[in-house]
Amino acid sequence: MIYKKKEFLVDNIKTSVLAKKYATPLYCYSFKKLKQNILNFKKNFKSIKPMICFSVKSNPNKTLLSEIGKLGLGADVVSIGELMRSLKSGIKPNKIVFSGVGKTSNEIEYAVRKKILLINAESKSEILEIERIAKKNNRKVNIGIRLNPNTDAKTLSKISTGKKENKFGVNEKVFLDLVNYSKNSQNLKLKCISVHIGSQILDIDPYKKMLKVLEKIIEKSRYQFQFVDLGGGMGINYNNSKKRLSLKKYSILIKKFLKKQKCQIIFEPGRSIIGNSGILISKVIYIKESSKKDFVILDAAMNDFMRPALYNATHRIIPVKMSIKKSKKRYEFVGPICESTDKFAIFKNFQKLKEKDLVIILDVGAYGMSLSSNYNLRPKVTELLIKNSKIRIIGKRQKLKDLI
Ligand code: LLP
């Protein structure tokens, strides 16, 4: 994805052509980038040979999931819907882990019948429910227990999950009790200790602390876990800043950790696999001048892409066509929705735009379409995949008539 002759291209295809043919707003993914991310992830962790389960919540598109499956990844799911879709996309049950604090009986029953790799339980009540369902089905079910390591992930507070005040996992004492309970159960096979401390982590220290906590608790439990599921959370570079998470360094830490533990690592990455492979193409509807800044009112809105409104996340916005003129403007990019939080970003020195110009919001592959909604009765938008210079519609724009 680069500018060529001043126009932004996705794998050699002009984004202006896409916008014209498929209308805006429009999500577009690059297969090349996706594949690159997966190969890069695998390369960095090569020495620990992890099982990589793509976090489906970050992007549950059927075609993307099947491509990700073909590139060798499994799936991390958090609902029966995600589980069904992963299976339908060709991901094998023995590569699927099921996380989440509130799995219903229905969901557990389905997972048990499908014989997935692991159900990662997050409470005593859930373990009892899995046991009851396993017994009813005359099965011994593989489970993990999610530990809350009380580790600050140093990320946006709204996407932090590993501190004791967060609802996720169980504390050390409960964990040890649950290990004892599960290992004596006829219908449970305890296989995994799991953690996930948060998302968009750019600092290696939280991971270092998390591994220390894990090391201690595994020792205390005196139990041989077959798997250690470290969750996901690896951050990406949204703002062109220098701060980056080194997967290589993380891999070295894990290698050390594995000297003491003989187990297989599972990862559940979402954002680091799909985040920078997606863009959102949008058209300027109006430009509204005001004293301190001009508002650029786009046809994309918070219902199409929620991260800025929900987490104050910042995403770069770039023009589809670079202007040769030098004049710069202070712009606030907003959507048409009737909410003040329906804004994407402010830029001090953006090239001068005019109505009907096209812009691109970058790095929306993860938690973009998956967080979108029909708020203000706006239809969900088209998704395209560019693979080997071919354009494929992988998500159809909803029709207004289906909404009304
Ligand atoms: N595993 C578990 C148990 C999780 O809860 C999550 C994300 C992941 C894996 C994947 O994390 P990733 O590698 O994508 O960071 N909507 C927010 C992010 C919420 C993440 C929720 N859990 C955002 O747009 O930043």
PDB file of C-alpha atoms in Angstrom, residues 114-262:
ATOM      1  CA  LYS A 114     -17.401 -29.836  18.281  1.00  0.00           C
ATOM      2  CA  LYS A 115     -14.390 -31.061  20.300  1.00  0.00           C
ATOM      3  CA  ILE A 116     -12.437 -27.835  20.112  1.00  0.00           C
ATOM      4  CA  LEU A 117      -8.882 -27.637  21.455  1.00  0.00           C
ATOM      5  CA  LEU A 118      -9.646 -25.693  24.632  1.00  0.00           C
ATOM      6  CA  ILE A 119     -12.348 -23.929  26.536  1.00  0.00           C
ATOM      7  CA  ASN A 120     -10.542 -21.318  28.600  1.00  0.00           C
ATOM      8  CA  ALA A 121     -12.673 -20.922  31.724  1.00  0.00           C
ATOM      9  CA  GLU A 122     -12.755 -17.715  33.729  1.00  0.00           C
ATOM     10  CA  SER A 123     -14.588 -18.646  36.955  1.00  0.00           C
ATOM     11  CA  LYS A 124     -15.469 -21.503  39.281  1.00  0.00           C
ATOM     12  CA  SER A 125     -19.087 -21.353  38.150  1.00  0.00           C
ATOM     13  CA  GLU A 126     -18.044 -21.730  34.543  1.00  0.00           C
ATOM     14  CA  ILE A 127     -15.858 -24.733  35.345  1.00  0.00           C
ATOM     15  CA  LEU A 128     -18.776 -26.398  37.129  1.00  0.00           C
ATOM     16  CA  GLU A 129     -20.991 -25.724  34.125  1.00  0.00           C
ATOM     17  CA  ILE A 130     -18.422 -27.156  31.680  1.00  0.00           C
ATOM     18  CA  GLU A 131     -18.108 -30.202  33.934  1.00  0.00           C
ATOM     19  CA  ARG A 132     -21.876 -30.680  34.062  1.00  0.00           C
ATOM     20  CA  ILE A 133     -22.182 -30.480  30.286  1.00  0.00           C
ATOM     21  CA  ALA A 134     -19.170 -32.754  29.757  1.00  0.00           C
ATOM     22  CA  LYS A 135     -20.713 -35.348  32.065  1.00  0.00           C
ATOM     23  CA  LYS A 136     -24.051 -35.145  30.306  1.00  0.00           C
ATOM     24  CA  ASN A 137     -22.286 -35.786  26.996  1.00  0.00           C
ATOM     25  CA  ASN A 138     -20.143 -38.508  28.488  1.00  0.00           C
ATOM     26  CA  ARG A 139     -16.960 -36.682  27.617  1.00  0.00           C
ATOM     27  CA  LYS A 140     -13.722 -35.492  29.114  1.00  0.00           C
ATOM     28  CA  VAL A 141     -13.334 -31.900  27.998  1.00  0.00           C
ATOM     29  CA  ASN A 142     -10.065 -29.999  27.562  1.00  0.00           C
ATOM     30  CA  ILE A 143     -10.014 -26.818  29.544  1.00  0.00           C
ATOM     31  CA  GLY A 144      -7.740 -23.948  30.389  1.00  0.00           C
ATOM     32  CA  ILE A 145      -8.050 -21.604  33.336  1.00  0.00           C
ATOM     33  CA  ARG A 146      -7.535 -17.910  32.760  1.00  0.00           C
ATOM     34  CA  LEU A 147      -5.399 -16.211  35.345  1.00  0.00           C
ATOM     35  CA  ASN A 148      -5.726 -12.515  36.090  1.00  0.00           C
ATOM     36  CA  PRO A 149      -2.040 -11.721  36.629  1.00  0.00           C
ATOM     37  CA  ASN A 150      -2.721  -8.243  38.015  1.00  0.00           C
ATOM     38  CA  THR A 151      -0.336  -6.741  35.476  1.00  0.00           C
ATOM     39  CA  ASP A 152      -0.693  -3.232  34.075  1.00  0.00           C
ATOM     40  CA  ALA A 153      -0.505  -3.459  30.294  1.00  0.00           C
ATOM     41  CA  LYS A 154       0.236   0.287  30.024  1.00  0.00           C
ATOM     42  CA  THR A 155      -2.241   0.728  27.226  1.00  0.00           C
ATOM     43  CA  LEU A 156      -5.511   2.661  26.868  1.00  0.00           C
ATOM     44  CA  SER A 157      -7.432   1.991  30.103  1.00  0.00           C
ATOM     45  CA  LYS A 158     -10.487   0.924  28.148  1.00  0.00           C
ATOM     46  CA  ILE A 159      -8.622  -1.942  26.502  1.00  0.00           C
ATOM     47  CA  SER A 160      -6.667  -3.129  29.527  1.00  0.00           C
ATOM     48  CA  THR A 161      -7.733  -6.525  30.868  1.00  0.00           C
ATOM     49  CA  GLY A 162      -5.062  -7.889  33.176  1.00  0.00           C
ATOM     50  CA  LYS A 163      -5.468  -5.826  36.338  1.00  0.00           C
ATOM     51  CA  LYS A 164      -7.262  -7.090  39.405  1.00  0.00           C
ATOM     52  CA  GLU A 165     -10.090  -4.593  38.996  1.00  0.00           C
ATOM     53  CA  ASN A 166     -10.860  -6.018  35.544  1.00  0.00           C
ATOM     54  CA  LYS A 167     -13.520  -8.693  35.180  1.00  0.00           C
ATOM     55  CA  PHE A 168     -11.242 -11.152  33.390  1.00  0.00           C
ATOM     56  CA  GLY A 169      -9.717 -14.350  34.747  1.00  0.00           C
ATOM     57  CA  VAL A 170      -9.322 -15.415  38.352  1.00  0.00           C
ATOM     58  CA  ASN A 171      -6.838 -14.388  41.006  1.00  0.00           C
ATOM     59  CA  GLU A 172      -3.966 -16.543  42.198  1.00  0.00           C
ATOM     60  CA  LYS A 173      -5.797 -18.126  45.103  1.00  0.00           C
ATOM     61  CA  VAL A 174      -8.868 -19.064  43.085  1.00  0.00           C
ATOM     62  CA  PHE A 175      -6.607 -20.278  40.289  1.00  0.00           C
ATOM     63  CA  LEU A 176      -4.803 -22.705  42.580  1.00  0.00           C
ATOM     64  CA  ASP A 177      -8.107 -23.959  44.016  1.00  0.00           C
ATOM     65  CA  LEU A 178      -9.460 -24.488  40.523  1.00  0.00           C
ATOM     66  CA  VAL A 179      -6.357 -26.408  39.443  1.00  0.00           C
ATOM     67  CA  ASN A 180      -6.929 -28.769  42.362  1.00  0.00           C
ATOM     68  CA  TYR A 181     -10.579 -29.111  41.591  1.00  0.00           C
ATOM     69  CA  SER A 182     -10.104 -29.710  37.846  1.00  0.00           C
ATOM     70  CA  LYS A 183      -7.299 -32.208  38.080  1.00  0.00           C
ATOM     71  CA  ASN A 184      -9.495 -34.494  40.174  1.00  0.00           C
ATOM     72  CA  SER A 185     -12.503 -34.221  37.899  1.00  0.00           C
ATOM     73  CA  GLN A 186     -13.653 -37.211  35.831  1.00  0.00           C
ATOM     74  CA  ASN A 187     -14.947 -34.994  33.066  1.00  0.00           C
ATOM     75  CA  LEU A 188     -12.371 -32.243  32.834  1.00  0.00           C
ATOM     76  CA  LYS A 189      -8.890 -32.441  31.411  1.00  0.00           C
ATOM     77  CA  LEU A 190      -6.929 -29.433  32.599  1.00  0.00           C
ATOM     78  CA  LYS A 191      -4.466 -28.563  29.853  1.00  0.00           C
ATOM     79  CA  CYS A 192      -3.810 -24.876  29.857  1.00  0.00           C
ATOM     80  CA  ILE A 193      -3.093 -21.767  31.872  1.00  0.00           C
ATOM     81  CA  SER A 194      -4.152 -18.680  29.949  1.00  0.00           C
ATOM     82  CA  VAL A 195      -3.669 -14.930  30.282  1.00  0.00           C
ATOM     83  CA  HIS A 196      -4.402 -11.863  28.208  1.00  0.00           C
ATOM     84  CA  ILE A 197      -3.410  -8.559  29.787  1.00  0.00           C
ATOM     85  CA  GLY A 198      -4.731  -6.092  27.258  1.00  0.00           C
ATOM     86  CA  SER A 199      -4.587  -4.847  23.730  1.00  0.00           C
ATOM     87  CA  GLN A 200      -2.383  -2.456  21.715  1.00  0.00           C
ATOM     88  CA  ILE A 201       0.608  -3.104  23.981  1.00  0.00           C
ATOM     89  CA  LEU A 202       3.775  -1.376  22.817  1.00  0.00           C
ATOM     90  CA  ASP A 203       5.906  -1.819  25.894  1.00  0.00           C
ATOM     91  CA  ILE A 204       7.699  -5.106  26.539  1.00  0.00           C
ATOM     92  CA  ASP A 205       7.755  -4.668  30.338  1.00  0.00           C
ATOM     93  CA  PRO A 206       4.136  -5.722  30.978  1.00  0.00           C
ATOM     94  CA  TYR A 207       4.807  -8.955  29.104  1.00  0.00           C
ATOM     95  CA  LYS A 208       7.969  -9.483  31.121  1.00  0.00           C
ATOM     96  CA  LYS A 209       6.025  -9.045  34.373  1.00  0.00           C
ATOM     97  CA  MET A 210       3.245 -11.306  33.141  1.00  0.00           C
ATOM     98  CA  LEU A 211       5.735 -14.100  32.392  1.00  0.00           C
ATOM     99  CA  LYS A 212       7.231 -13.763  35.864  1.00  0.00           C
ATOM    100  CA  VAL A 213       3.789 -14.076  37.450  1.00  0.00           C
ATOM    101  CA  LEU A 214       3.087 -17.123  35.295  1.00  0.00           C
ATOM    102  CA  GLU A 215       6.367 -18.751  36.208  1.00  0.00           C
ATOM    103  CA  LYS A 216       5.639 -18.375  39.923  1.00  0.00           C
ATOM    104  CA  ILE A 217       2.093 -19.607  39.797  1.00  0.00           C
ATOM    105  CA  ILE A 218       2.917 -22.627  37.641  1.00  0.00           C
ATOM    106  CA  GLU A 219       5.560 -23.545  40.171  1.00  0.00           C
ATOM    107  CA  LYS A 220       3.100 -23.142  43.036  1.00  0.00           C
ATOM    108  CA  SER A 221       0.453 -25.224  41.302  1.00  0.00           C
ATOM    109  CA  ARG A 222       2.854 -28.130  40.748  1.00  0.00           C
ATOM    110  CA  TYR A 223       0.880 -29.009  37.706  1.00  0.00           C
ATOM    111  CA  GLN A 224       2.251 -29.846  34.281  1.00  0.00           C
ATOM    112  CA  PHE A 225       0.298 -27.711  31.831  1.00  0.00           C
ATOM    113  CA  GLN A 226       0.451 -28.849  28.230  1.00  0.00           C
ATOM    114  CA  PHE A 227      -0.269 -25.318  26.973  1.00  0.00           C
ATOM    115  CA  VAL A 228       0.454 -21.796  28.137  1.00  0.00           C
ATOM    116  CA  ASP A 229      -1.867 -19.414  26.300  1.00  0.00           C
ATOM    117  CA  LEU A 230      -0.379 -15.928  26.386  1.00  0.00           C
ATOM    118  CA  GLY A 231      -3.312 -14.220  24.650  1.00  0.00           C
ATOM    119  CA  GLY A 232      -2.690 -11.447  22.138  1.00  0.00           C
ATOM    120  CA  GLY A 233      -2.340  -7.723  22.582  1.00  0.00           C
ATOM    121  CA  MET A 234       0.748  -7.028  20.495  1.00  0.00           C
ATOM    122  CA  GLY A 235       0.449  -3.391  19.484  1.00  0.00           C
ATOM    123  CA  ILE A 236       0.907  -1.881  16.034  1.00  0.00           C
ATOM    124  CA  ASN A 237       2.192   1.452  14.879  1.00  0.00           C
ATOM    125  CA  TYR A 238      -0.870   3.651  14.351  1.00  0.00           C
ATOM    126  CA  ASN A 239       0.769   7.049  14.413  1.00  0.00           C
ATOM    127  CA  ASN A 240       4.079   6.707  12.707  1.00  0.00           C
ATOM    128  CA  SER A 241       5.713   7.080  16.104  1.00  0.00           C
ATOM    129  CA  LYS A 242       9.007   5.438  16.974  1.00  0.00           C
ATOM    130  CA  LYS A 243       7.547   3.335  19.758  1.00  0.00           C
ATOM    131  CA  ARG A 244       7.216  -0.255  18.613  1.00  0.00           C
ATOM    132  CA  LEU A 245       6.848  -3.577  20.299  1.00  0.00           C
ATOM    133  CA  SER A 246       9.674  -5.886  19.352  1.00  0.00           C
ATOM    134  CA  LEU A 247       8.215  -9.338  18.757  1.00  0.00           C
ATOM    135  CA  LYS A 248      11.766 -10.632  18.640  1.00  0.00           C
ATOM    136  CA  LYS A 249      12.434  -9.418  22.205  1.00  0.00           C
ATOM    137  CA  TYR A 250       9.160 -10.916  23.365  1.00  0.00           C
ATOM    138  CA  SER A 251      10.152 -14.183  21.749  1.00  0.00           C
ATOM    139  CA  ILE A 252      13.494 -14.171  23.584  1.00  0.00           C
ATOM    140  CA  LEU A 253      11.687 -13.646  26.909  1.00  0.00           C
ATOM    141  CA  ILE A 254       9.385 -16.554  26.179  1.00  0.00           C
ATOM    142  CA  LYS A 255      12.283 -18.764  25.159  1.00  0.00           C
ATOM    143  CA  LYS A 256      13.798 -18.157  28.581  1.00  0.00           C
ATOM    144  CA  PHE A 257      10.470 -18.870  30.237  1.00  0.00           C
ATOM    145  CA  LEU A 258      10.244 -22.173  28.352  1.00  0.00           C
ATOM    146  CA  LYS A 259      13.548 -23.390  29.755  1.00  0.00           C
ATOM    147  CA  LYS A 260      11.704 -24.068  32.993  1.00  0.00           C
ATOM    148  CA  GLN A 261       8.319 -25.060  31.574  1.00  0.00           C
ATOM    149  CA  LYS A 262       7.926 -27.834  29.092  1.00  0.00           C
TER     150      LYS A 262
END
